[in-house]
Coordinates of C-alpha atoms and ligand atoms in Angstrom, one line a residue:
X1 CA -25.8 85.5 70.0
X2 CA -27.6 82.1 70.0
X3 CA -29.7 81.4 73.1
X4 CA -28.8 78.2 75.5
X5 CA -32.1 78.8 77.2
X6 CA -35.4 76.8 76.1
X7 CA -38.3 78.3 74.7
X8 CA -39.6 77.3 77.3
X9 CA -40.8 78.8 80.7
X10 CA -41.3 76.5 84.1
X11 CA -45.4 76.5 85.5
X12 CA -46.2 72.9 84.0
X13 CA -49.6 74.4 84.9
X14 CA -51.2 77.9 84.0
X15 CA -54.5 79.5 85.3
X16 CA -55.0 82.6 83.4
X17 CA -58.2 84.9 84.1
X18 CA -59.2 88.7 83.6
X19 CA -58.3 89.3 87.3
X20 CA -55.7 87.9 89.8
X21 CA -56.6 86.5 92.9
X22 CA -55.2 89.4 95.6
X23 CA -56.4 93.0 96.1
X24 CA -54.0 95.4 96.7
X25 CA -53.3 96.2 100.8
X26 CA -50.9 98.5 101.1
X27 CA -50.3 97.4 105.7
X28 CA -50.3 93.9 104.5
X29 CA -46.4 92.5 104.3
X30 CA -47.1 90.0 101.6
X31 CA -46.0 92.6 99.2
X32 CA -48.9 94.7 99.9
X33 CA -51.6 92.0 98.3
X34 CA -54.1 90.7 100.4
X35 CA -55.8 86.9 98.7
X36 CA -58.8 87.7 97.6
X37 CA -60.7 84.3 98.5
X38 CA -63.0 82.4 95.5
X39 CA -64.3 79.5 94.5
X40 CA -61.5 79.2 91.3
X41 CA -59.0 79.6 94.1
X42 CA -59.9 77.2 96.3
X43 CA -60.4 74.7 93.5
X44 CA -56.7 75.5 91.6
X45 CA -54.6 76.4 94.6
X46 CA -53.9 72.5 95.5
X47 CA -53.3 71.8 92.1
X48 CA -51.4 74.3 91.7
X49 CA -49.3 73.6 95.0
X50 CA -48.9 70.2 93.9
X51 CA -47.6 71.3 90.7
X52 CA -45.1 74.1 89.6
X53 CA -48.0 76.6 89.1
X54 CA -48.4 79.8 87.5
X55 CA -51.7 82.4 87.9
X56 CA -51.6 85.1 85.1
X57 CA -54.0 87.9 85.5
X58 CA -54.4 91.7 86.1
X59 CA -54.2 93.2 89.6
X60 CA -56.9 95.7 89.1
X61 CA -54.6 98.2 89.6
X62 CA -54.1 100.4 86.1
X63 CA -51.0 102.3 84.8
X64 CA -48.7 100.5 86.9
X65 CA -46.1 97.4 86.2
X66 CA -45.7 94.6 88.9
X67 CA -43.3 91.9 89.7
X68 CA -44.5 88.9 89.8
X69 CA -44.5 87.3 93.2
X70 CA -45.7 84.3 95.9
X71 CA -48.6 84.7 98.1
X72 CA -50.2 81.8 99.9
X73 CA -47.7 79.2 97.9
X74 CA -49.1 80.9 95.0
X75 CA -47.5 82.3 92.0
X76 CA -48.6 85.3 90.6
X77 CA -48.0 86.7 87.0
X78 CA -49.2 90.1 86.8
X79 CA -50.5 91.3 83.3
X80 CA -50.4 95.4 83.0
X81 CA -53.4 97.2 81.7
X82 CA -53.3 100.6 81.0
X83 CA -56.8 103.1 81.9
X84 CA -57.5 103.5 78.7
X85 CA -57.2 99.6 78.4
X86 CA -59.6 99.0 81.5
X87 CA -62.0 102.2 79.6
X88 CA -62.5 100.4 76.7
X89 CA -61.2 96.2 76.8
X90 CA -62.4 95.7 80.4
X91 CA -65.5 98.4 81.2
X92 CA -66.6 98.4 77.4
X93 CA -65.8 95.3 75.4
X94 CA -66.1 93.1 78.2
X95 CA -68.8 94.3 80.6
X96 CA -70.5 96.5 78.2
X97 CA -70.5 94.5 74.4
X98 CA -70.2 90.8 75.8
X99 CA -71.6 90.9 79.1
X100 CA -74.8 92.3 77.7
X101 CA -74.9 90.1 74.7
X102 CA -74.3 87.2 76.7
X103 CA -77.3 87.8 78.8
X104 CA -80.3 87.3 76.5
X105 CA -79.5 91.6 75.7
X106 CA -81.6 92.1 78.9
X107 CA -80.0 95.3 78.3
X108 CA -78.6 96.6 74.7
X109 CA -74.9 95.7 74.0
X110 CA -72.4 98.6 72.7
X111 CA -70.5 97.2 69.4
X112 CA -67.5 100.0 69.2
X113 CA -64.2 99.0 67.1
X114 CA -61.9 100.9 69.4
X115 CA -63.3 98.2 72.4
X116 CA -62.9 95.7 69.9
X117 CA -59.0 96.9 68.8
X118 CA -58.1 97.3 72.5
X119 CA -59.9 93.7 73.5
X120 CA -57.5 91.7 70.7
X121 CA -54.7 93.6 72.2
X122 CA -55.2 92.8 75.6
X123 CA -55.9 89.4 74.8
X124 CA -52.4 89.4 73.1
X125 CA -50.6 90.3 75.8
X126 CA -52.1 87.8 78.3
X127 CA -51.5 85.2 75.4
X128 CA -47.7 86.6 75.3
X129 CA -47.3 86.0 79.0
X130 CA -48.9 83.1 79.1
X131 CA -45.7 81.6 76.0
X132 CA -43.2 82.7 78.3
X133 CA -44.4 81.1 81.4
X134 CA -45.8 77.7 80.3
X135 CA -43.3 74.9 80.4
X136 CA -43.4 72.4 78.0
X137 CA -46.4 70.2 77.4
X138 CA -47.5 72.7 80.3
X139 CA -51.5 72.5 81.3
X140 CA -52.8 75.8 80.7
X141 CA -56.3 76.8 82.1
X142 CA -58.2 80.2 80.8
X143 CA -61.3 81.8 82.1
X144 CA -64.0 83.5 80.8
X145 CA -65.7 86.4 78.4
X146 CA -62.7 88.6 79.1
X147 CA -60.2 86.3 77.4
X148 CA -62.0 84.3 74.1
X149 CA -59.1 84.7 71.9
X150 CA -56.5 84.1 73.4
X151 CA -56.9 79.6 73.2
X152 CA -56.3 80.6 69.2
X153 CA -53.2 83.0 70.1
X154 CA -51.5 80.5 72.5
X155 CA -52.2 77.4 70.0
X156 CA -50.4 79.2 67.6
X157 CA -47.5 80.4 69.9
X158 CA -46.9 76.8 71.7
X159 CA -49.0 74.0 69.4
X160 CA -47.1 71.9 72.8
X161 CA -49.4 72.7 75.6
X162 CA -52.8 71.4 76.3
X163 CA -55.4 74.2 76.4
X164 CA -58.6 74.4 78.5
X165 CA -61.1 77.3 78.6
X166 CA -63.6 77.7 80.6
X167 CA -67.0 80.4 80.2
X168 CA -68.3 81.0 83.7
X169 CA -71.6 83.0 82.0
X170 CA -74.0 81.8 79.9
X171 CA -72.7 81.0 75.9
X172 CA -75.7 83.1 74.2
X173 CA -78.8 81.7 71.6
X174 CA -76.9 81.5 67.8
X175 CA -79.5 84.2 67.0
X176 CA -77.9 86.8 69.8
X177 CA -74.5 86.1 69.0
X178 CA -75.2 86.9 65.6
X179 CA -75.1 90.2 66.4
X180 CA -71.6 90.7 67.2
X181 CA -69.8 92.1 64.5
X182 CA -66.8 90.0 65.7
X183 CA -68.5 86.8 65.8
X184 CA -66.5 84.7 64.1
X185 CA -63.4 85.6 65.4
X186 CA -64.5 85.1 68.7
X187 CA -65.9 81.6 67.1
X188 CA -61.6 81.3 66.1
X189 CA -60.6 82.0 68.7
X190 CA -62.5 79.5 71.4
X191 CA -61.4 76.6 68.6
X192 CA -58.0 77.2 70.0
X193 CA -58.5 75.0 73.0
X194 CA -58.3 71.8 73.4
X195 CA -61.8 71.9 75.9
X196 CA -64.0 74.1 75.8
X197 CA -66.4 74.0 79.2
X198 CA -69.7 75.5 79.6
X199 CA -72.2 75.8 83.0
X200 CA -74.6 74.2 80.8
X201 CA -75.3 71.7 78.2
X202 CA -77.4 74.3 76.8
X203 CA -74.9 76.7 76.5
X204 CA -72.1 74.3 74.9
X205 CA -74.9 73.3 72.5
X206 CA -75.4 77.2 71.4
X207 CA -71.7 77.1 70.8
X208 CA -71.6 74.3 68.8
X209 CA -74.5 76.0 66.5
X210 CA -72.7 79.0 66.2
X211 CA -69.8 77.2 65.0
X212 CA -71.8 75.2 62.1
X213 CA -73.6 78.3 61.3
X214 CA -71.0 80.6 61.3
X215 CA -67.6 78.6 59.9
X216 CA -69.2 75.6 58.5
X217 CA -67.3 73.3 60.9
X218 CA -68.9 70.0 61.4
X219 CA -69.5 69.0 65.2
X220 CA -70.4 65.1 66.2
X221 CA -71.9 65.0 70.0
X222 CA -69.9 67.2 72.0
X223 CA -67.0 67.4 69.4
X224 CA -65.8 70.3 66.9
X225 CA -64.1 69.3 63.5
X226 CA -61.5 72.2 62.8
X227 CA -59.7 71.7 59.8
X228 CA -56.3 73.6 59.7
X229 CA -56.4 77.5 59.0
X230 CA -53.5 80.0 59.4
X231 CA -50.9 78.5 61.6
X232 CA -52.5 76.5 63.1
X233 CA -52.6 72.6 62.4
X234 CA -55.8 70.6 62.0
X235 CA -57.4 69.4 65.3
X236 CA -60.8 68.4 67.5
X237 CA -62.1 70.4 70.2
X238 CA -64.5 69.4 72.8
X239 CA -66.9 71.4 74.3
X240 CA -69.5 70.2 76.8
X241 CA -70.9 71.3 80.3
X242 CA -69.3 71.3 83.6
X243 CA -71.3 73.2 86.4
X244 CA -69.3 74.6 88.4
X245 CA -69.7 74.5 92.0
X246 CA -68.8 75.9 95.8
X247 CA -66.2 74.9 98.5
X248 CA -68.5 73.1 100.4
X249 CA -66.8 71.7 102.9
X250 CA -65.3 75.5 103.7
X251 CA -69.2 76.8 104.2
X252 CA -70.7 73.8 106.4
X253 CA -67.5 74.5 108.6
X254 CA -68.4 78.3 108.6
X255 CA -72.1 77.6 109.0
X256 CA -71.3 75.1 112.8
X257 CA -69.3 77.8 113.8
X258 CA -70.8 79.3 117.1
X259 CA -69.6 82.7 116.9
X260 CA -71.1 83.2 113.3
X261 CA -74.6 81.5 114.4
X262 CA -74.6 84.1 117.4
X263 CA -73.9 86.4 114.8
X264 CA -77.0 85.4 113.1
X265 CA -79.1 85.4 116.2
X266 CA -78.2 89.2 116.5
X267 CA -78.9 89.8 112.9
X268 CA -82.5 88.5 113.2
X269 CA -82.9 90.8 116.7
X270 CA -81.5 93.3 114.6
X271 CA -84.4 93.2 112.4
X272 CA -86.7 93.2 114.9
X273 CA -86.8 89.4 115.0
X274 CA -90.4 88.6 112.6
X275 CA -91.4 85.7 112.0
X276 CA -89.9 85.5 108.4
X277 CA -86.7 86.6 107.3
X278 CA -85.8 87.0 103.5
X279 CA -82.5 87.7 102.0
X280 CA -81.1 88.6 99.1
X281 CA -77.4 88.5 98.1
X282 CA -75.7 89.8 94.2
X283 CA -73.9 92.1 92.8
X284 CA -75.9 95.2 92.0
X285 CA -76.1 93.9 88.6
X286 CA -78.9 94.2 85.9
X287 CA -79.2 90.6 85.2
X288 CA -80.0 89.6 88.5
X289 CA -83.3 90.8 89.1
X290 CA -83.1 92.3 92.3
X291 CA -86.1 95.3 90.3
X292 CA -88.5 91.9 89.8
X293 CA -88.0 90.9 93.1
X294 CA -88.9 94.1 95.0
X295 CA -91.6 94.8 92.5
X296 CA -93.1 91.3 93.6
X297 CA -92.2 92.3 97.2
X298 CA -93.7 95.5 98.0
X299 CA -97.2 94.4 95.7
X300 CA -97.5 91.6 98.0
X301 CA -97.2 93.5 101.1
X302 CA -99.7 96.5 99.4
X303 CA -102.1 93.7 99.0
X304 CA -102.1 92.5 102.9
X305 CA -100.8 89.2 101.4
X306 CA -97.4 90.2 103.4
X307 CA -98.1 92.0 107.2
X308 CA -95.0 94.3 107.5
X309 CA -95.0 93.1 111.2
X310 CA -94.2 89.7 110.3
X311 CA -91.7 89.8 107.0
X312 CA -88.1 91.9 106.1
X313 CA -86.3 91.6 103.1
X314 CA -82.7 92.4 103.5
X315 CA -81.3 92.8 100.2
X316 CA -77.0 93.1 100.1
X317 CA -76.2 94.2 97.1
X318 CA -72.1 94.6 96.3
X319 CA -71.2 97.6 94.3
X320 CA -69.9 96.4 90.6
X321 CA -68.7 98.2 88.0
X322 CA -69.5 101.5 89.2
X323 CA -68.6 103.5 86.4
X324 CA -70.5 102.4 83.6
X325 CA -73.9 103.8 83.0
X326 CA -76.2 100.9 82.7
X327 CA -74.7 100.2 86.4
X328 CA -75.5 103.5 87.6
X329 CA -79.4 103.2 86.1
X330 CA -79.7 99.8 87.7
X331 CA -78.7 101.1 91.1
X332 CA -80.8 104.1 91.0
X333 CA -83.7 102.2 89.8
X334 CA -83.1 99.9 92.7
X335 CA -83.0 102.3 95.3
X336 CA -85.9 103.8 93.5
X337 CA -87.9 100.4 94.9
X338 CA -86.6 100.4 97.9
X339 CA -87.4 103.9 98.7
X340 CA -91.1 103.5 97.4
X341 CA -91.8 100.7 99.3
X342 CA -90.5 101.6 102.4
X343 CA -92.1 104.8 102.3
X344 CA -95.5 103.8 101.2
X345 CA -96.0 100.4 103.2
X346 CA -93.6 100.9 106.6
X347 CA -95.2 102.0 109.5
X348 CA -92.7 104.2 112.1
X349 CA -91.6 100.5 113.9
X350 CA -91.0 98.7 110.8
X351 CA -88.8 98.7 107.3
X352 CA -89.4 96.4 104.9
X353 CA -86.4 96.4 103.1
X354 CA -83.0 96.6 104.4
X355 CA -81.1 97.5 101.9
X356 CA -77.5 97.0 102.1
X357 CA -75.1 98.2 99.3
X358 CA -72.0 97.2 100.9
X359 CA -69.7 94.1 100.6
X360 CA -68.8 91.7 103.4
X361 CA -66.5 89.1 104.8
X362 CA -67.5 85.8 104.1
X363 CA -67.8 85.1 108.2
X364 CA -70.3 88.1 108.1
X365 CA -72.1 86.4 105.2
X366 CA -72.8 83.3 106.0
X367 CA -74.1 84.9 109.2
X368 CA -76.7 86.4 106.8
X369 CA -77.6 82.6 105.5
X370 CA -77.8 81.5 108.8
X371 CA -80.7 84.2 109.5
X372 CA -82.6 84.1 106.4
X373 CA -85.8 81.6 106.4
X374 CA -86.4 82.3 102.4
X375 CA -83.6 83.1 100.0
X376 CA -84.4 84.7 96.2
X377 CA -82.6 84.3 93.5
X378 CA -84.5 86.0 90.6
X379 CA -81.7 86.3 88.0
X380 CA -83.1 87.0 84.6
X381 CA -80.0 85.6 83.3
X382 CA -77.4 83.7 85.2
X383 CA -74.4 81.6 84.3
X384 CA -74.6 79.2 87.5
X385 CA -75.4 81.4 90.4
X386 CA -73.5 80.4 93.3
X387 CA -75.5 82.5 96.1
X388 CA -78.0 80.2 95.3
X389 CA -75.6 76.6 96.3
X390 CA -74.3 78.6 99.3
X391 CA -77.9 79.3 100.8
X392 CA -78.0 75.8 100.7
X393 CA -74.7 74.6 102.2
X394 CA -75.4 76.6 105.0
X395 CA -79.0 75.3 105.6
X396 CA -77.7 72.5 108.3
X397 CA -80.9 71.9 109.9
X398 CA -82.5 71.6 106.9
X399 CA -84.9 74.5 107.0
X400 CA -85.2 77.6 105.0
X401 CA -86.2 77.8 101.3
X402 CA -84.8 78.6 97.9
X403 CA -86.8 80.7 95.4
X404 CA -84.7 80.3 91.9
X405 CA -84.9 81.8 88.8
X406 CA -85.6 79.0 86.1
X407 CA -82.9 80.9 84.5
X408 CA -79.8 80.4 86.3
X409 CA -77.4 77.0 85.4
X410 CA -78.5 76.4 89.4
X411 CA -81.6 75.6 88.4
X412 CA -80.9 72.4 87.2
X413 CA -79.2 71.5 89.4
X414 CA -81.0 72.4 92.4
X415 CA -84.3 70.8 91.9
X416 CA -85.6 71.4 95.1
X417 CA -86.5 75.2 94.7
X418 CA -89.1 76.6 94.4
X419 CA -88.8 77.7 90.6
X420 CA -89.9 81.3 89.3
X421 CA -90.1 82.8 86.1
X422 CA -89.0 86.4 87.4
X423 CA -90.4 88.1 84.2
X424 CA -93.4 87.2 85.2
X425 CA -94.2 88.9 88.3
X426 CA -97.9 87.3 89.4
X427 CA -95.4 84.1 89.0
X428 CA -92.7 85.6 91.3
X429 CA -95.4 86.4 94.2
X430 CA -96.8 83.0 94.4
X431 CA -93.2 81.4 94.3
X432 CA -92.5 83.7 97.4
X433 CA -95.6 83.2 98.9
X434 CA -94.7 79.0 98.2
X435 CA -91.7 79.5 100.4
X436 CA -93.0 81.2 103.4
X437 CA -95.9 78.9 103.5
X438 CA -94.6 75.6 102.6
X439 CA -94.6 73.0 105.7
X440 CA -91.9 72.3 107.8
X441 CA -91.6 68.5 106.7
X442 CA -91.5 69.9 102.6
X443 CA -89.0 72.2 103.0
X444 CA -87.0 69.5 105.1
X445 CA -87.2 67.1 102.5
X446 CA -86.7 69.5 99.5
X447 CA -83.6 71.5 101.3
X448 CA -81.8 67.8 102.3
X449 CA -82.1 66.5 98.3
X450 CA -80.4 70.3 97.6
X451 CA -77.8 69.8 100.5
X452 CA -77.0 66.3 99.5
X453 CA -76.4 67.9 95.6
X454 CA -73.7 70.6 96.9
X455 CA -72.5 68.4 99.5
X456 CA -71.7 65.4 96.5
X457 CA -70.9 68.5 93.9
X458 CA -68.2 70.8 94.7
X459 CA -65.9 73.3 93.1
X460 CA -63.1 70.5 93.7
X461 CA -64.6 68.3 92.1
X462 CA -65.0 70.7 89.2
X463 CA -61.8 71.5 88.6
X464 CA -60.8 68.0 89.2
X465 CA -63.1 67.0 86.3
X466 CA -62.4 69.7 83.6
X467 CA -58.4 69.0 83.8
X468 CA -58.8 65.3 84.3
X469 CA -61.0 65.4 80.6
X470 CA -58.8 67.9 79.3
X471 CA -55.5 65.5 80.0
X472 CA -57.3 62.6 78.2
X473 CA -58.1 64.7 75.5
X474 CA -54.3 66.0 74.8
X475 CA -53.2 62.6 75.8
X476 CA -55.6 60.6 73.6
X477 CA -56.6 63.2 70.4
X478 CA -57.1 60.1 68.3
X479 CA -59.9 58.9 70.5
X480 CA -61.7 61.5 70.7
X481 CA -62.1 61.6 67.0
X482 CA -65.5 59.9 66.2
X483 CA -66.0 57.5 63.0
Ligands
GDG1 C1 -70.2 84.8 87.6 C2 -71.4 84.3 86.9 C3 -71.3 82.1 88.0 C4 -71.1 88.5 96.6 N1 -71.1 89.6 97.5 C5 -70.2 89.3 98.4 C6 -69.6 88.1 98.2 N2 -70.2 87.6 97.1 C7 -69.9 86.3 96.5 C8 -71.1 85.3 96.6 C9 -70.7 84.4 95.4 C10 -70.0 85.3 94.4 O1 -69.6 86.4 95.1 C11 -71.0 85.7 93.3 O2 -71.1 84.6 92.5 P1 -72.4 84.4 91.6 O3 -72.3 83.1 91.0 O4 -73.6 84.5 92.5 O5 -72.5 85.6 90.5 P2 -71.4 86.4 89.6 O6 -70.6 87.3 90.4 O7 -72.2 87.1 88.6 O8 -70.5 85.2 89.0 C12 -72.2 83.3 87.7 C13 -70.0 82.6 88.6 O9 -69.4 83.6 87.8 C14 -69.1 81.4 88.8 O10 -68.8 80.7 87.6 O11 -72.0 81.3 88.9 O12 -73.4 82.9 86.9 O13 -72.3 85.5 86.6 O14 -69.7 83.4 95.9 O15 -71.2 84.8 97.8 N3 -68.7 87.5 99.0 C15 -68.3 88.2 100.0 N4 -68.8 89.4 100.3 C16 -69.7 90.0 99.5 O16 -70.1 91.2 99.8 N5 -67.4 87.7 100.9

C-alpha cells in the first residue's frame, strides 16, 4: 500500500561518529546514560539545540539494541554493533589497520579482509540510519577513521543533504596509504562529502595526492574534480584544514575556581612539594611517546642533570583499548620505565615518577594543570593534541611551560613551546631541560602569545567554521568550481 509518509526523516542536522556521547550508568535516571563530556559536544550541542538535531553513534555497549532517546536536549540515535563487529570493524579495522597506518606505521598495521568485510558493513548501517533520520536538505556532520565510507553511501542514498566529514587524526604520506589494500575505496568513499576537513594543511594536501595518484582526479587549490561514477552524479569536493580546538571558556572558568586550585596546592604537597613539577597526560597509547619521554627522563636524572630532590614526573595515563595486543606491549613497556627508573634513581623519600593509570574528572584534571610547572607532549604522531591547548588554558598566571612534539597539529599552532623532536632523545633532554630553566619573564611572554591563541581559537569556533563553509559550499557548488 502506497506510503503518505516522506522519505524523509526530521534532524535538519546530523552528527554521526563511531561513538555516542553518554556512557552507560545504570543509578543514573536519564535512561541509565550519563553525558560523557567532549570537545565535539560542547561545540554541536548549541547547534544542535538550536536546530532539530540528531547524534548517531554506538553506545559502546555490544549485542544489545537501544531506543533512541533525549539527554541534555540531546537526541540520540543509537547504532547496534554486534562483538564480533566491535572484534574486527572497531578493535581491528579501525584501531588496528587505520589507526596504525594513519600514524607514520609507528607500529605495523594488520590488513585482514574479514576487518575490511565487517568495516563496509558497519559503515552501511550507520549510513542507513543516518537516510532515515536526516530531513530534507538536512546538514549532516560525520567524524573520523571509523566512518570513511559512509560520505559515498549517504550521497548515494539522499543526493539532497549537504555532507561534511571531518578526520580528527592525521590523513597519512601518499606513500603509507598506499599500503592499504582498500585504498581507493576509502579514496571513494571521502569523495562523498561535500567538505572534507583535516587538522592540518598538511594532511588535506596528502589527501589530495592520494586522490590524483590513486583515481586520476584532478584537484585545483583545495578543490577535488569528481566526475560521476556509479550513482552518483558529478560533483566538487573541498578539502582543507580546520584545527580543531578546546572549550576555552569552560577550562579558564575551571582553572579560577578556588576549590580546584586548593586541590592543586594539595597535589604539589602530595608530591612532596619540589621545586619542579612535570606532568604528563594521554591515553596509554603508542603514538604518544610517553616510552621517549621517560627514557629522556630517567637519563637525565642518572646523569645528575635532574636531583630527584627537586623534580617528579607524574604521568596519567588513561587505559585505551585494552584488549588489543600492541596496547598491552605499550603498557607493559611503559611500566617497564617506570619501574626502572624508580628503582634505580629514587632514594627511600623520593619517587620520580608517579605513575597514574587511571582516568579522572575533568575538575580533578585541571587540578593536575594547575600543579604542573612543565607539561610534555612527546607524541610521535598526533592529529592535534588537545592536552597540549588545555595546559595552556589553564596557565592563568602565565607561568609553566609546554614541551611539544614537532609532530602534533598543536605544534603549529602553539608556537610558543618549546619544540622536540621525540625520536631523538639527546633532543628531548635539552627541550626538558629548556623548560625547567627558561626565565620567568620568557616563559611569561611565550605562555601569554599561546593563551591568547586558545583563548581567540576555540572548539566553537571550529565547528562554527566547518558548517558555516560547508553551507556555502552546498548553497553555492557553482562557485566553488574554479576556471
Ligand atoms: C584524537 C586525536 C585530536 C584524557 N584522559 C582523561 C581525559 N582526557 C582528555 C584530554 C583531552 C582528550 O581526552 C584527549 O585528546 P587528545 O587530543 O589529547 O588525544 P586523542 O584522544 O588521541 O584524540 C587527537 C583529538 O582526537 C581531537 O580531534 O586532537 O590528535 O588523536 O581532552 O584532556 N579527560 C578526563 N579524564 C581523563 O582521565 N576528564
Amino acid at each position: 500500500e502506497p506510503s503518505t509518509e516522506t522519505p524523509f526523516g526530521d534532524s535538519d542536522f546530523v552528527v554521526v561518529a563511531n561513538r555516542l556521547p553518554v556512557d552507560r550508568d545504570p543509578d543514573d535516571e536519564n535512561h541509565g546514560w550519563r553525558t560523557s563530556p567532549g570537545g565535539l559536544v560542547t561545540a554541536v550541542a548549541p547547534v544542535m539545540k538550536a536546530q532539530e538535531g540528531a547524534w548517531i553513534g554506538w553506545t559502546g555497549v555490544a549485542d544489545e539494541e537501544f531506543e533512541p532517546f533525549t539527554i541534555d536536549g540531546m537526541h540520540l540515535t543509537p547504532v547496534t554493533l554486534t562483538s564480533e563487529d566491535v572484534l574486527r570493524y572497531y578493535e581491528g579495522f579501525s584501531n588496528a589497520t587505520l589507526w596504525p597506518l594513519y600514524h607514520d606505521v609507528i607500529v605495523p598495521p594488520e590488513y585482514h579482509r574479514t576487518w575490511w568485510d565487517a568495516y563496509v558493513r558497519v559503515n552501511e548501517r550507520f549510513a542507513h540510519k543516518i537516510a532515515e533520520v536526516a530531513a530534507e536538505s538536512a546538514t549532516v556532520w560525520i567524524h573520523d577513521y571509523q566512518l570513511q565510507l559512509v560520505p559515498l553511501m549517504v550521497r548515494r542514498m539522499r543526493p539532497d543533504v549537504a555532507i561534511g566529514f571531518f578526520n580528527h587524526i592525521p590523513f597519512p604520506p601518499y606513500e603509507l596509504f598506499a599500503q592499504l589494500p582498500w585504498r581507493d575505496e576509502i579514496l571513494r568513499g571521502l569523495l562523498g562529502a561535500d567538505l572534507v576537513g583535516f587538522q592540518r594543511p598538511a594532511d588535506a594536501a596528502n589527501f589530495r595526492r592520494a586522490v590524483r595518484g590513486r583515481l586520476n582526479f584532478s584537484t585545483k587549490g583545495s578543490t577535488v574534480l569528481v566526475p560521476a561514477g556509479e550513482a552518483v552524479a558529478a560533483h566538487v569536493v573541498r578539502a582543507e584544514a580546520f584545527p580543531i580546538s578546546i572549550d576555552t571558556p569552560y577550562l579558564e572558568e575551571l582553572a579560577k575556581d578556588p576549590g580546584i586550585i586548593e586541590r592543586a596546592r594539595q597535589i604539589r604537597e602530595d608530591v612532596g612539594n619540589p621545586k619542579v613539577v612535570m606532568l604528563g597526560v594521554d591515553r596509554m597509547d603508542y603514538t604518544k611517546g610517553i616510552r621517549h619521554r621517560l627514557k629522556a627522563y630517567g637519563e637525565l636524572i642518572a646523569e645528575g642533570r635532574l636531583n630527584v630532590e627537586d623534580v617528579v614526573l607524574i604521568q596519567i595515563a588513561t587505559p585505551s583499548r585494552e584488549r588489543l595486543e600492541q596496547y598491552k606491549i605499550i603498557r607493559h613497556d611503559v611500566e617497564l620505565a617506570v619501574g626502572r627508573i624508580n628503582g634505580e634513581q629514587a632514594d627511600v623519600g623520593s619517587i620520580p615518577v608517579r605513575y597514574l593509570h587511571h582516568s579522572y574528572p575533568r575538575d580533578e584534571m585541571t587540578a593536575f594543570f594547575l600543579a604542573s610547572d612543565v607539561m610534555l607532549v612527546t607524541a610521535l604522531r598526533d592529529g592535534m593534541n588537545l592536552v597540549a591547548k588545555e595546559y595552556v588554558a589553564c596557565r592563568q598566571k602565565d607561568d609553566g611551560a609546554l614541551v611539544l612534539s614537532e609532530f602534533t597539529g598543536a605544534a603549529e599552532q602553539l608556537t610558543g613551546a618549546v619544540m622536540v623532536n621525540p625520536h631523538d632523545i639527546g633532543n628531548l633532554k635539552a627541550g626538558i631541560l629548556e623548560a625547567i630553566e627558561m626565565d620567568d619573564k620568557t616563559r611569561a611572554r611565550r605562555m601569554r602569545q599561546m593563551r591568547r591563541k586558545v583563548a581567540t581559537d576555540t572548539v566553537s569556533l571550529w565547528s562554527k567554521n566547518f558548517l558555516a563553509e560547508l553551507n556555502h559550499l552546498k548553497h553555492n557548488p557553482e562557485a566553488v568550481v574554479p576556471d
